[in-house]
Amino acid sequence: MTRVLLISGSPSATSRTGRLLDHVAELLDGAVSLLHLRDLPAEPLLLGRGDHPDLVAAARSVAEADVIVLATPIYKAAYTGLVKAFLDGLPQKAFAGKTVVPIATGGTQGHLLAVDYALRPVLSVLGARHVTRGLFVLDTQITPLAEELRPRLRALADEVNAVPLRAVA
Ligand SMILES: Cc1cc2nc3c(=O)[nH]c(=O)nc-3n(C[C@H](O)[C@H](O)[C@H](O)COP(=O)(O)O)c2cc1C
């Protein structure tokens, strides 16, 4: 069974990005787990103290996943600082051998391409084997979920469900 880790990079307690990931999770077949970066301890995260038990556990979840679905709100035309702090703390090639699905939510279509110009290069540096086509969703489309989004989420889930299990070394 494919192991899928869904990561939400929103600092918000009422996150629409998190809601969107809940919808994605419902469509996935594999062993799915959800990591809200806002739940990680802020000080160790920001100061790069990766030996904190919660950060060790989060890094292990990344290491064990076949597929990472990384969802971030767009803040100031890029991913959030929370996402950056988390990714900075991961090992150099933390996404090696994995499929990564980038998702962004935003307030304006003007930043539709942020997934490609901001997020994609970082995922590549982390060694992702395959970064799928990204998904950008307007915040107004999430609660309630816009009907036109459903086929796009279904297509994304089908792609994730088709990822083969990685051979464990
Ligand atoms: C500090 C801040 C900066 C933002 N900057 C942008 C932006 O540059 N472009 C954009 O499209 N939306 C921007 N937004 C809107 C959020 O990306 C959007 O509402 C998102 O869906 C919020 O997700 P969340 O509810 O999971 O936190 C910004 C929101 C905040 C709070």
JSON list of C-alpha atoms and ligand atoms in Angstrom, two decimals:
[
{"chain": "A", "resi": 1, "resn": "MET", "atom": "CA", "xyz": [0.00, 0.00, 0.00]},
{"chain": "A", "resi": 2, "resn": "THR", "atom": "CA", "xyz": [1.35, 3.40, -0.96]},
{"chain": "A", "resi": 3, "resn": "ARG", "atom": "CA", "xyz": [2.29, 5.54, 1.99]},
{"chain": "A", "resi": 4, "resn": "VAL", "atom": "CA", "xyz": [1.14, 9.10, 1.48]},
{"chain": "A", "resi": 5, "resn": "LEU", "atom": "CA", "xyz": [2.10, 12.01, 3.71]},
{"chain": "A", "resi": 6, "resn": "LEU", "atom": "CA", "xyz": [-0.02, 15.13, 3.35]},
{"chain": "A", "resi": 7, "resn": "ILE", "atom": "CA", "xyz": [1.72, 18.24, 4.68]},
{"chain": "A", "resi": 8, "resn": "SER", "atom": "CA", "xyz": [-0.08, 21.51, 5.36]},
{"chain": "A", "resi": 9, "resn": "GLY", "atom": "CA", "xyz": [2.12, 24.58, 5.54]},
{"chain": "A", "resi": 10, "resn": "SER", "atom": "CA", "xyz": [-0.47, 27.02, 6.84]},
{"chain": "A", "resi": 11, "resn": "PRO", "atom": "CA", "xyz": [0.05, 28.72, 10.20]},
{"chain": "A", "resi": 12, "resn": "SER", "atom": "CA", "xyz": [-3.71, 29.33, 10.45]},
{"chain": "A", "resi": 13, "resn": "ALA", "atom": "CA", "xyz": [-5.89, 27.49, 12.98]},
{"chain": "A", "resi": 14, "resn": "THR", "atom": "CA", "xyz": [-8.83, 27.67, 10.54]},
{"chain": "A", "resi": 15, "resn": "SER", "atom": "CA", "xyz": [-6.79, 26.79, 7.50]},
{"chain": "A", "resi": 16, "resn": "ARG", "atom": "CA", "xyz": [-8.48, 26.41, 4.12]},
{"chain": "A", "resi": 17, "resn": "THR", "atom": "CA", "xyz": [-5.35, 24.65, 2.89]},
{"chain": "A", "resi": 18, "resn": "GLY", "atom": "CA", "xyz": [-5.89, 22.06, 5.63]},
{"chain": "A", "resi": 19, "resn": "ARG", "atom": "CA", "xyz": [-9.56, 21.68, 4.59]},
{"chain": "A", "resi": 20, "resn": "LEU", "atom": "CA", "xyz": [-8.45, 21.12, 1.01]},
{"chain": "A", "resi": 21, "resn": "LEU", "atom": "CA", "xyz": [-6.07, 18.39, 2.15]},
{"chain": "A", "resi": 22, "resn": "ASP", "atom": "CA", "xyz": [-8.94, 16.73, 4.04]},
{"chain": "A", "resi": 23, "resn": "HIS", "atom": "CA", "xyz": [-10.82, 16.52, 0.73]},
{"chain": "A", "resi": 24, "resn": "VAL", "atom": "CA", "xyz": [-7.74, 15.09, -1.01]},
{"chain": "A", "resi": 25, "resn": "ALA", "atom": "CA", "xyz": [-7.22, 12.53, 1.79]},
{"chain": "A", "resi": 26, "resn": "GLU", "atom": "CA", "xyz": [-10.77, 11.22, 1.33]},
{"chain": "A", "resi": 27, "resn": "LEU", "atom": "CA", "xyz": [-9.92, 10.27, -2.27]},
{"chain": "A", "resi": 28, "resn": "LEU", "atom": "CA", "xyz": [-6.68, 8.41, -1.53]},
{"chain": "A", "resi": 29, "resn": "ASP", "atom": "CA", "xyz": [-6.37, 4.64, -1.30]},
{"chain": "A", "resi": 30, "resn": "GLY", "atom": "CA", "xyz": [-3.07, 4.29, 0.48]},
{"chain": "A", "resi": 31, "resn": "ALA", "atom": "CA", "xyz": [-1.95, 4.59, 4.07]},
{"chain": "A", "resi": 32, "resn": "VAL", "atom": "CA", "xyz": [-2.53, 8.30, 4.52]},
{"chain": "A", "resi": 33, "resn": "SER", "atom": "CA", "xyz": [-1.21, 10.54, 7.26]},
{"chain": "A", "resi": 34, "resn": "LEU", "atom": "CA", "xyz": [-1.51, 14.26, 7.74]},
{"chain": "A", "resi": 35, "resn": "LEU", "atom": "CA", "xyz": [1.10, 16.62, 9.15]},
{"chain": "A", "resi": 36, "resn": "HIS", "atom": "CA", "xyz": [0.12, 20.17, 10.04]},
{"chain": "A", "resi": 37, "resn": "LEU", "atom": "CA", "xyz": [3.37, 22.11, 10.28]},
{"chain": "A", "resi": 38, "resn": "ARG", "atom": "CA", "xyz": [1.66, 24.62, 12.59]},
{"chain": "A", "resi": 39, "resn": "ASP", "atom": "CA", "xyz": [1.56, 21.87, 15.24]},
{"chain": "A", "resi": 40, "resn": "LEU", "atom": "CA", "xyz": [5.34, 21.56, 15.33]},
{"chain": "A", "resi": 41, "resn": "PRO", "atom": "CA", "xyz": [7.21, 23.39, 18.11]},
{"chain": "A", "resi": 42, "resn": "ALA", "atom": "CA", "xyz": [8.00, 26.84, 16.73]},
{"chain": "A", "resi": 43, "resn": "GLU", "atom": "CA", "xyz": [11.30, 27.58, 18.43]},
{"chain": "A", "resi": 44, "resn": "PRO", "atom": "CA", "xyz": [13.17, 24.36, 17.52]},
{"chain": "A", "resi": 45, "resn": "LEU", "atom": "CA", "xyz": [11.75, 24.64, 14.03]},
{"chain": "A", "resi": 46, "resn": "LEU", "atom": "CA", "xyz": [12.95, 28.19, 13.52]},
{"chain": "A", "resi": 47, "resn": "LEU", "atom": "CA", "xyz": [16.30, 27.67, 15.21]},
{"chain": "A", "resi": 48, "resn": "GLY", "atom": "CA", "xyz": [17.08, 24.51, 13.28]},
{"chain": "A", "resi": 49, "resn": "ARG", "atom": "CA", "xyz": [17.12, 22.23, 16.32]},
{"chain": "A", "resi": 50, "resn": "GLY", "atom": "CA", "xyz": [16.22, 19.11, 14.41]},
{"chain": "A", "resi": 51, "resn": "ASP", "atom": "CA", "xyz": [16.91, 16.87, 17.38]},
{"chain": "A", "resi": 52, "resn": "HIS", "atom": "CA", "xyz": [13.63, 17.90, 19.04]},
{"chain": "A", "resi": 53, "resn": "PRO", "atom": "CA", "xyz": [11.53, 14.71, 19.28]},
{"chain": "A", "resi": 54, "resn": "ASP", "atom": "CA", "xyz": [8.59, 16.22, 17.34]},
{"chain": "A", "resi": 55, "resn": "LEU", "atom": "CA", "xyz": [10.88, 17.30, 14.52]},
{"chain": "A", "resi": 56, "resn": "VAL", "atom": "CA", "xyz": [12.60, 13.91, 14.50]},
{"chain": "A", "resi": 57, "resn": "ALA", "atom": "CA", "xyz": [9.16, 12.26, 14.21]},
{"chain": "A", "resi": 58, "resn": "ALA", "atom": "CA", "xyz": [8.12, 14.60, 11.41]},
{"chain": "A", "resi": 59, "resn": "ALA", "atom": "CA", "xyz": [11.34, 13.93, 9.48]},
{"chain": "A", "resi": 60, "resn": "ARG", "atom": "CA", "xyz": [10.76, 10.19, 9.94]},
{"chain": "A", "resi": 61, "resn": "SER", "atom": "CA", "xyz": [7.26, 10.55, 8.48]},
{"chain": "A", "resi": 62, "resn": "VAL", "atom": "CA", "xyz": [8.81, 12.19, 5.44]},
{"chain": "A", "resi": 63, "resn": "ALA", "atom": "CA", "xyz": [11.44, 9.48, 5.14]},
{"chain": "A", "resi": 64, "resn": "GLU", "atom": "CA", "xyz": [8.84, 6.70, 5.29]},
{"chain": "A", "resi": 65, "resn": "ALA", "atom": "CA", "xyz": [6.45, 8.19, 2.72]},
{"chain": "A", "resi": 66, "resn": "ASP", "atom": "CA", "xyz": [6.30, 7.16, -0.94]},
{"chain": "A", "resi": 67, "resn": "VAL", "atom": "CA", "xyz": [4.34, 10.25, -1.87]},
{"chain": "A", "resi": 68, "resn": "ILE", "atom": "CA", "xyz": [4.46, 13.71, -0.31]},
{"chain": "A", "resi": 69, "resn": "VAL", "atom": "CA", "xyz": [1.53, 16.02, -0.95]},
{"chain": "A", "resi": 70, "resn": "LEU", "atom": "CA", "xyz": [2.84, 19.42, 0.06]},
{"chain": "A", "resi": 71, "resn": "ALA", "atom": "CA", "xyz": [0.20, 22.12, 0.35]},
{"chain": "A", "resi": 72, "resn": "THR", "atom": "CA", "xyz": [0.94, 25.72, 1.17]},
{"chain": "A", "resi": 73, "resn": "PRO", "atom": "CA", "xyz": [-0.99, 28.95, 1.21]},
{"chain": "A", "resi": 74, "resn": "ILE", "atom": "CA", "xyz": [0.66, 31.59, -0.96]},
{"chain": "A", "resi": 75, "resn": "TYR", "atom": "CA", "xyz": [2.06, 34.34, 1.22]},
{"chain": "A", "resi": 76, "resn": "LYS", "atom": "CA", "xyz": [3.65, 37.33, -0.50]},
{"chain": "A", "resi": 77, "resn": "ALA", "atom": "CA", "xyz": [3.82, 35.47, -3.81]},
{"chain": "A", "resi": 78, "resn": "ALA", "atom": "CA", "xyz": [5.63, 32.41, -2.39]},
{"chain": "A", "resi": 79, "resn": "TYR", "atom": "CA", "xyz": [5.21, 29.52, 0.06]},
{"chain": "A", "resi": 80, "resn": "THR", "atom": "CA", "xyz": [4.89, 30.29, 3.76]},
{"chain": "A", "resi": 81, "resn": "GLY", "atom": "CA", "xyz": [7.80, 30.79, 6.12]},
{"chain": "A", "resi": 82, "resn": "LEU", "atom": "CA", "xyz": [6.55, 27.73, 7.98]},
{"chain": "A", "resi": 83, "resn": "VAL", "atom": "CA", "xyz": [7.11, 25.58, 4.89]},
{"chain": "A", "resi": 84, "resn": "LYS", "atom": "CA", "xyz": [10.55, 27.10, 4.40]},
{"chain": "A", "resi": 85, "resn": "ALA", "atom": "CA", "xyz": [11.56, 26.49, 8.02]},
{"chain": "A", "resi": 86, "resn": "PHE", "atom": "CA", "xyz": [10.42, 22.87, 7.82]},
{"chain": "A", "resi": 87, "resn": "LEU", "atom": "CA", "xyz": [12.09, 22.11, 4.50]},
{"chain": "A", "resi": 88, "resn": "ASP", "atom": "CA", "xyz": [15.32, 23.77, 5.66]},
{"chain": "A", "resi": 89, "resn": "GLY", "atom": "CA", "xyz": [15.47, 21.36, 8.58]},
{"chain": "A", "resi": 90, "resn": "LEU", "atom": "CA", "xyz": [15.15, 18.23, 6.47]},
{"chain": "A", "resi": 91, "resn": "PRO", "atom": "CA", "xyz": [18.17, 16.24, 5.26]},
{"chain": "A", "resi": 92, "resn": "GLN", "atom": "CA", "xyz": [19.72, 17.40, 1.96]},
{"chain": "A", "resi": 93, "resn": "LYS", "atom": "CA", "xyz": [17.96, 14.81, -0.21]},
{"chain": "A", "resi": 94, "resn": "ALA", "atom": "CA", "xyz": [14.91, 14.16, 1.95]},
{"chain": "A", "resi": 95, "resn": "PHE", "atom": "CA", "xyz": [12.62, 13.72, -1.06]},
{"chain": "A", "resi": 96, "resn": "ALA", "atom": "CA", "xyz": [14.91, 11.38, -3.00]},
{"chain": "A", "resi": 97, "resn": "GLY", "atom": "CA", "xyz": [12.98, 8.59, -4.69]},
{"chain": "A", "resi": 98, "resn": "LYS", "atom": "CA", "xyz": [9.62, 10.11, -3.82]},
{"chain": "A", "resi": 99, "resn": "THR", "atom": "CA", "xyz": [6.78, 11.53, -5.81]},
{"chain": "A", "resi": 100, "resn": "VAL", "atom": "CA", "xyz": [5.88, 15.02, -4.64]},
{"chain": "A", "resi": 101, "resn": "VAL", "atom": "CA", "xyz": [2.56, 16.69, -5.35]},
{"chain": "A", "resi": 102, "resn": "PRO", "atom": "CA", "xyz": [2.69, 20.47, -4.88]},
{"chain": "A", "resi": 103, "resn": "ILE", "atom": "CA", "xyz": [-0.52, 22.30, -3.99]},
{"chain": "A", "resi": 104, "resn": "ALA", "atom": "CA", "xyz": [-1.01, 26.01, -3.33]},
{"chain": "A", "resi": 105, "resn": "THR", "atom": "CA", "xyz": [-4.00, 28.00, -2.18]},
{"chain": "A", "resi": 106, "resn": "GLY", "atom": "CA", "xyz": [-4.19, 31.71, -2.74]},
{"chain": "A", "resi": 107, "resn": "GLY", "atom": "CA", "xyz": [-6.39, 34.76, -2.75]},
{"chain": "A", "resi": 108, "resn": "THR", "atom": "CA", "xyz": [-5.70, 35.76, -6.34]},
{"chain": "A", "resi": 109, "resn": "GLN", "atom": "CA", "xyz": [-5.28, 34.03, -9.68]},
{"chain": "A", "resi": 110, "resn": "GLY", "atom": "CA", "xyz": [-2.34, 36.41, -10.16]},
{"chain": "A", "resi": 111, "resn": "HIS", "atom": "CA", "xyz": [-0.19, 34.00, -8.19]},
{"chain": "A", "resi": 112, "resn": "LEU", "atom": "CA", "xyz": [-1.30, 30.90, -10.03]},
{"chain": "A", "resi": 113, "resn": "LEU", "atom": "CA", "xyz": [2.26, 30.18, -11.11]},
{"chain": "A", "resi": 114, "resn": "ALA", "atom": "CA", "xyz": [3.78, 30.41, -7.63]},
{"chain": "A", "resi": 115, "resn": "VAL", "atom": "CA", "xyz": [3.81, 26.60, -7.43]},
{"chain": "A", "resi": 116, "resn": "ASP", "atom": "CA", "xyz": [6.13, 26.53, -10.44]},
{"chain": "A", "resi": 117, "resn": "TYR", "atom": "CA", "xyz": [8.43, 29.47, -9.79]},
{"chain": "A", "resi": 118, "resn": "ALA", "atom": "CA", "xyz": [8.64, 29.23, -5.99]},
{"chain": "A", "resi": 119, "resn": "LEU", "atom": "CA", "xyz": [7.93, 25.70, -4.80]},
{"chain": "A", "resi": 120, "resn": "ARG", "atom": "CA", "xyz": [9.13, 23.48, -7.63]},
{"chain": "A", "resi": 121, "resn": "PRO", "atom": "CA", "xyz": [12.84, 24.47, -7.43]},
{"chain": "A", "resi": 122, "resn": "VAL", "atom": "CA", "xyz": [12.97, 23.69, -3.70]},
{"chain": "A", "resi": 123, "resn": "LEU", "atom": "CA", "xyz": [11.38, 20.29, -4.21]},
{"chain": "A", "resi": 124, "resn": "SER", "atom": "CA", "xyz": [13.93, 19.56, -6.87]},
{"chain": "A", "resi": 125, "resn": "VAL", "atom": "CA", "xyz": [16.85, 20.53, -4.60]},
{"chain": "A", "resi": 126, "resn": "LEU", "atom": "CA", "xyz": [15.48, 18.10, -2.02]},
{"chain": "A", "resi": 127, "resn": "GLY", "atom": "CA", "xyz": [15.87, 15.34, -4.59]},
{"chain": "A", "resi": 128, "resn": "ALA", "atom": "CA", "xyz": [12.23, 14.61, -5.49]},
{"chain": "A", "resi": 129, "resn": "ARG", "atom": "CA", "xyz": [12.18, 11.87, -8.14]},
{"chain": "A", "resi": 130, "resn": "HIS", "atom": "CA", "xyz": [9.01, 13.10, -9.72]},
{"chain": "A", "resi": 131, "resn": "VAL", "atom": "CA", "xyz": [7.18, 16.35, -9.05]},
{"chain": "A", "resi": 132, "resn": "THR", "atom": "CA", "xyz": [3.66, 16.15, -10.48]},
{"chain": "A", "resi": 133, "resn": "ARG", "atom": "CA", "xyz": [1.77, 18.94, -12.14]},
{"chain": "A", "resi": 134, "resn": "GLY", "atom": "CA", "xyz": [0.88, 21.41, -9.41]},
{"chain": "A", "resi": 135, "resn": "LEU", "atom": "CA", "xyz": [-2.56, 22.39, -8.26]},
{"chain": "A", "resi": 136, "resn": "PHE", "atom": "CA", "xyz": [-3.50, 26.00, -7.47]},
{"chain": "A", "resi": 137, "resn": "VAL", "atom": "CA", "xyz": [-6.81, 26.61, -5.72]},
{"chain": "A", "resi": 138, "resn": "LEU", "atom": "CA", "xyz": [-8.46, 29.91, -4.84]},
{"chain": "A", "resi": 139, "resn": "ASP", "atom": "CA", "xyz": [-9.34, 30.26, -1.15]},
{"chain": "A", "resi": 140, "resn": "THR", "atom": "CA", "xyz": [-12.95, 31.02, -2.13]},
{"chain": "A", "resi": 141, "resn": "GLN", "atom": "CA", "xyz": [-13.26, 27.58, -3.76]},
{"chain": "A", "resi": 142, "resn": "ILE", "atom": "CA", "xyz": [-12.57, 25.52, -0.65]},
{"chain": "A", "resi": 143, "resn": "THR", "atom": "CA", "xyz": [-15.37, 26.03, 1.89]},
{"chain": "A", "resi": 144, "resn": "PRO", "atom": "CA", "xyz": [-17.70, 24.88, 0.51]},
{"chain": "A", "resi": 145, "resn": "LEU", "atom": "CA", "xyz": [-15.77, 22.93, -2.09]},
{"chain": "A", "resi": 146, "resn": "ALA", "atom": "CA", "xyz": [-16.47, 24.34, -5.56]},
{"chain": "A", "resi": 147, "resn": "GLU", "atom": "CA", "xyz": [-17.99, 21.76, -7.90]},
{"chain": "A", "resi": 148, "resn": "GLU", "atom": "CA", "xyz": [-15.42, 22.55, -10.63]},
{"chain": "A", "resi": 149, "resn": "LEU", "atom": "CA", "xyz": [-12.67, 21.50, -8.22]},
{"chain": "A", "resi": 150, "resn": "ARG", "atom": "CA", "xyz": [-13.93, 17.97, -7.77]},
{"chain": "A", "resi": 151, "resn": "PRO", "atom": "CA", "xyz": [-12.64, 16.56, -11.09]},
{"chain": "A", "resi": 152, "resn": "ARG", "atom": "CA", "xyz": [-9.27, 18.23, -10.52]},
{"chain": "A", "resi": 153, "resn": "LEU", "atom": "CA", "xyz": [-8.96, 16.65, -7.06]},
{"chain": "A", "resi": 154, "resn": "ARG", "atom": "CA", "xyz": [-10.09, 13.30, -8.50]},
{"chain": "A", "resi": 155, "resn": "ALA", "atom": "CA", "xyz": [-7.36, 13.51, -11.18]},
{"chain": "A", "resi": 156, "resn": "LEU", "atom": "CA", "xyz": [-4.75, 14.38, -8.58]},
{"chain": "A", "resi": 157, "resn": "ALA", "atom": "CA", "xyz": [-5.86, 11.48, -6.37]},
{"chain": "A", "resi": 158, "resn": "ASP", "atom": "CA", "xyz": [-5.81, 9.06, -9.31]},
{"chain": "A", "resi": 159, "resn": "GLU", "atom": "CA", "xyz": [-2.22, 10.06, -10.01]},
{"chain": "A", "resi": 160, "resn": "VAL", "atom": "CA", "xyz": [-1.23, 9.53, -6.38]},
{"chain": "A", "resi": 161, "resn": "ASN", "atom": "CA", "xyz": [-3.09, 6.21, -6.17]},
{"chain": "A", "resi": 162, "resn": "ALA", "atom": "CA", "xyz": [-1.15, 4.98, -9.20]},
{"chain": "A", "resi": 163, "resn": "VAL", "atom": "CA", "xyz": [2.28, 5.59, -7.63]},
{"chain": "A", "resi": 164, "resn": "PRO", "atom": "CA", "xyz": [3.99, 2.24, -6.97]},
{"chain": "A", "resi": 165, "resn": "LEU", "atom": "CA", "xyz": [5.29, 1.42, -3.53]},
{"chain": "A", "resi": 166, "resn": "ARG", "atom": "CA", "xyz": [9.01, 2.20, -3.22]},
{"chain": "A", "resi": 167, "resn": "ALA", "atom": "CA", "xyz": [11.33, -0.71, -2.71]},
{"chain": "A", "resi": 168, "resn": "VAL", "atom": "CA", "xyz": [12.72, -0.36, 0.81]},
{"chain": "A", "resi": 169, "resn": "ALA", "atom": "CA", "xyz": [16.52, -0.50, 0.77]},
{"chain": "B", "resi": 1, "resn": "LIG", "atom": "C1", "xyz": [0.24, 37.16, 5.20]},
{"chain": "B", "resi": 1, "resn": "LIG", "atom": "C2", "xyz": [-0.57, 36.74, 4.00]},
{"chain": "B", "resi": 1, "resn": "LIG", "atom": "C3", "xyz": [-0.05, 36.93, 2.73]},
{"chain": "B", "resi": 1, "resn": "LIG", "atom": "C4", "xyz": [-0.77, 36.54, 1.60]},
{"chain": "B", "resi": 1, "resn": "LIG", "atom": "N1", "xyz": [-0.23, 36.76, 0.37]},
{"chain": "B", "resi": 1, "resn": "LIG", "atom": "C5", "xyz": [-0.88, 36.30, -0.73]},
{"chain": "B", "resi": 1, "resn": "LIG", "atom": "C6", "xyz": [-0.30, 36.44, -2.01]},
{"chain": "B", "resi": 1, "resn": "LIG", "atom": "O1", "xyz": [0.78, 37.00, -2.19]},
{"chain": "B", "resi": 1, "resn": "LIG", "atom": "N2", "xyz": [-0.97, 35.95, -3.09]},
{"chain": "B", "resi": 1, "resn": "LIG", "atom": "C7", "xyz": [-2.19, 35.33, -2.95]},
{"chain": "B", "resi": 1, "resn": "LIG", "atom": "O2", "xyz": [-2.75, 34.86, -3.96]},
{"chain": "B", "resi": 1, "resn": "LIG", "atom": "N3", "xyz": [-2.77, 35.17, -1.72]},
{"chain": "B", "resi": 1, "resn": "LIG", "atom": "C8", "xyz": [-2.14, 35.64, -0.62]},
{"chain": "B", "resi": 1, "resn": "LIG", "atom": "N4", "xyz": [-2.71, 35.48, 0.61]},
{"chain": "B", "resi": 1, "resn": "LIG", "atom": "C9", "xyz": [-4.01, 34.77, 0.73]},
{"chain": "B", "resi": 1, "resn": "LIG", "atom": "C10", "xyz": [-3.81, 33.32, 1.13]},
{"chain": "B", "resi": 1, "resn": "LIG", "atom": "O3", "xyz": [-2.83, 32.67, 0.33]},
{"chain": "B", "resi": 1, "resn": "LIG", "atom": "C11", "xyz": [-5.10, 32.51, 0.97]},
{"chain": "B", "resi": 1, "resn": "LIG", "atom": "O4", "xyz": [-6.15, 33.13, 1.64]},
{"chain": "B", "resi": 1, "resn": "LIG", "atom": "C12", "xyz": [-4.88, 31.07, 1.45]},
{"chain": "B", "resi": 1, "resn": "LIG", "atom": "O5", "xyz": [-5.89, 30.24, 0.94]},
{"chain": "B", "resi": 1, "resn": "LIG", "atom": "C13", "xyz": [-4.89, 30.98, 2.96]},
{"chain": "B", "resi": 1, "resn": "LIG", "atom": "O6", "xyz": [-4.73, 29.64, 3.32]},
{"chain": "B", "resi": 1, "resn": "LIG", "atom": "P1", "xyz": [-4.96, 29.13, 4.82]},
{"chain": "B", "resi": 1, "resn": "LIG", "atom": "O7", "xyz": [-6.40, 29.45, 5.21]},
{"chain": "B", "resi": 1, "resn": "LIG", "atom": "O8", "xyz": [-4.69, 27.68, 4.76]},
{"chain": "B", "resi": 1, "resn": "LIG", "atom": "O9", "xyz": [-3.97, 29.84, 5.70]},
{"chain": "B", "resi": 1, "resn": "LIG", "atom": "C14", "xyz": [-2.04, 35.92, 1.75]},
{"chain": "B", "resi": 1, "resn": "LIG", "atom": "C15", "xyz": [-2.56, 35.72, 3.04]},
{"chain": "B", "resi": 1, "resn": "LIG", "atom": "C16", "xyz": [-1.84, 36.13, 4.15]},
{"chain": "B", "resi": 1, "resn": "LIG", "atom": "C17", "xyz": [-2.42, 35.90, 5.53]}
]
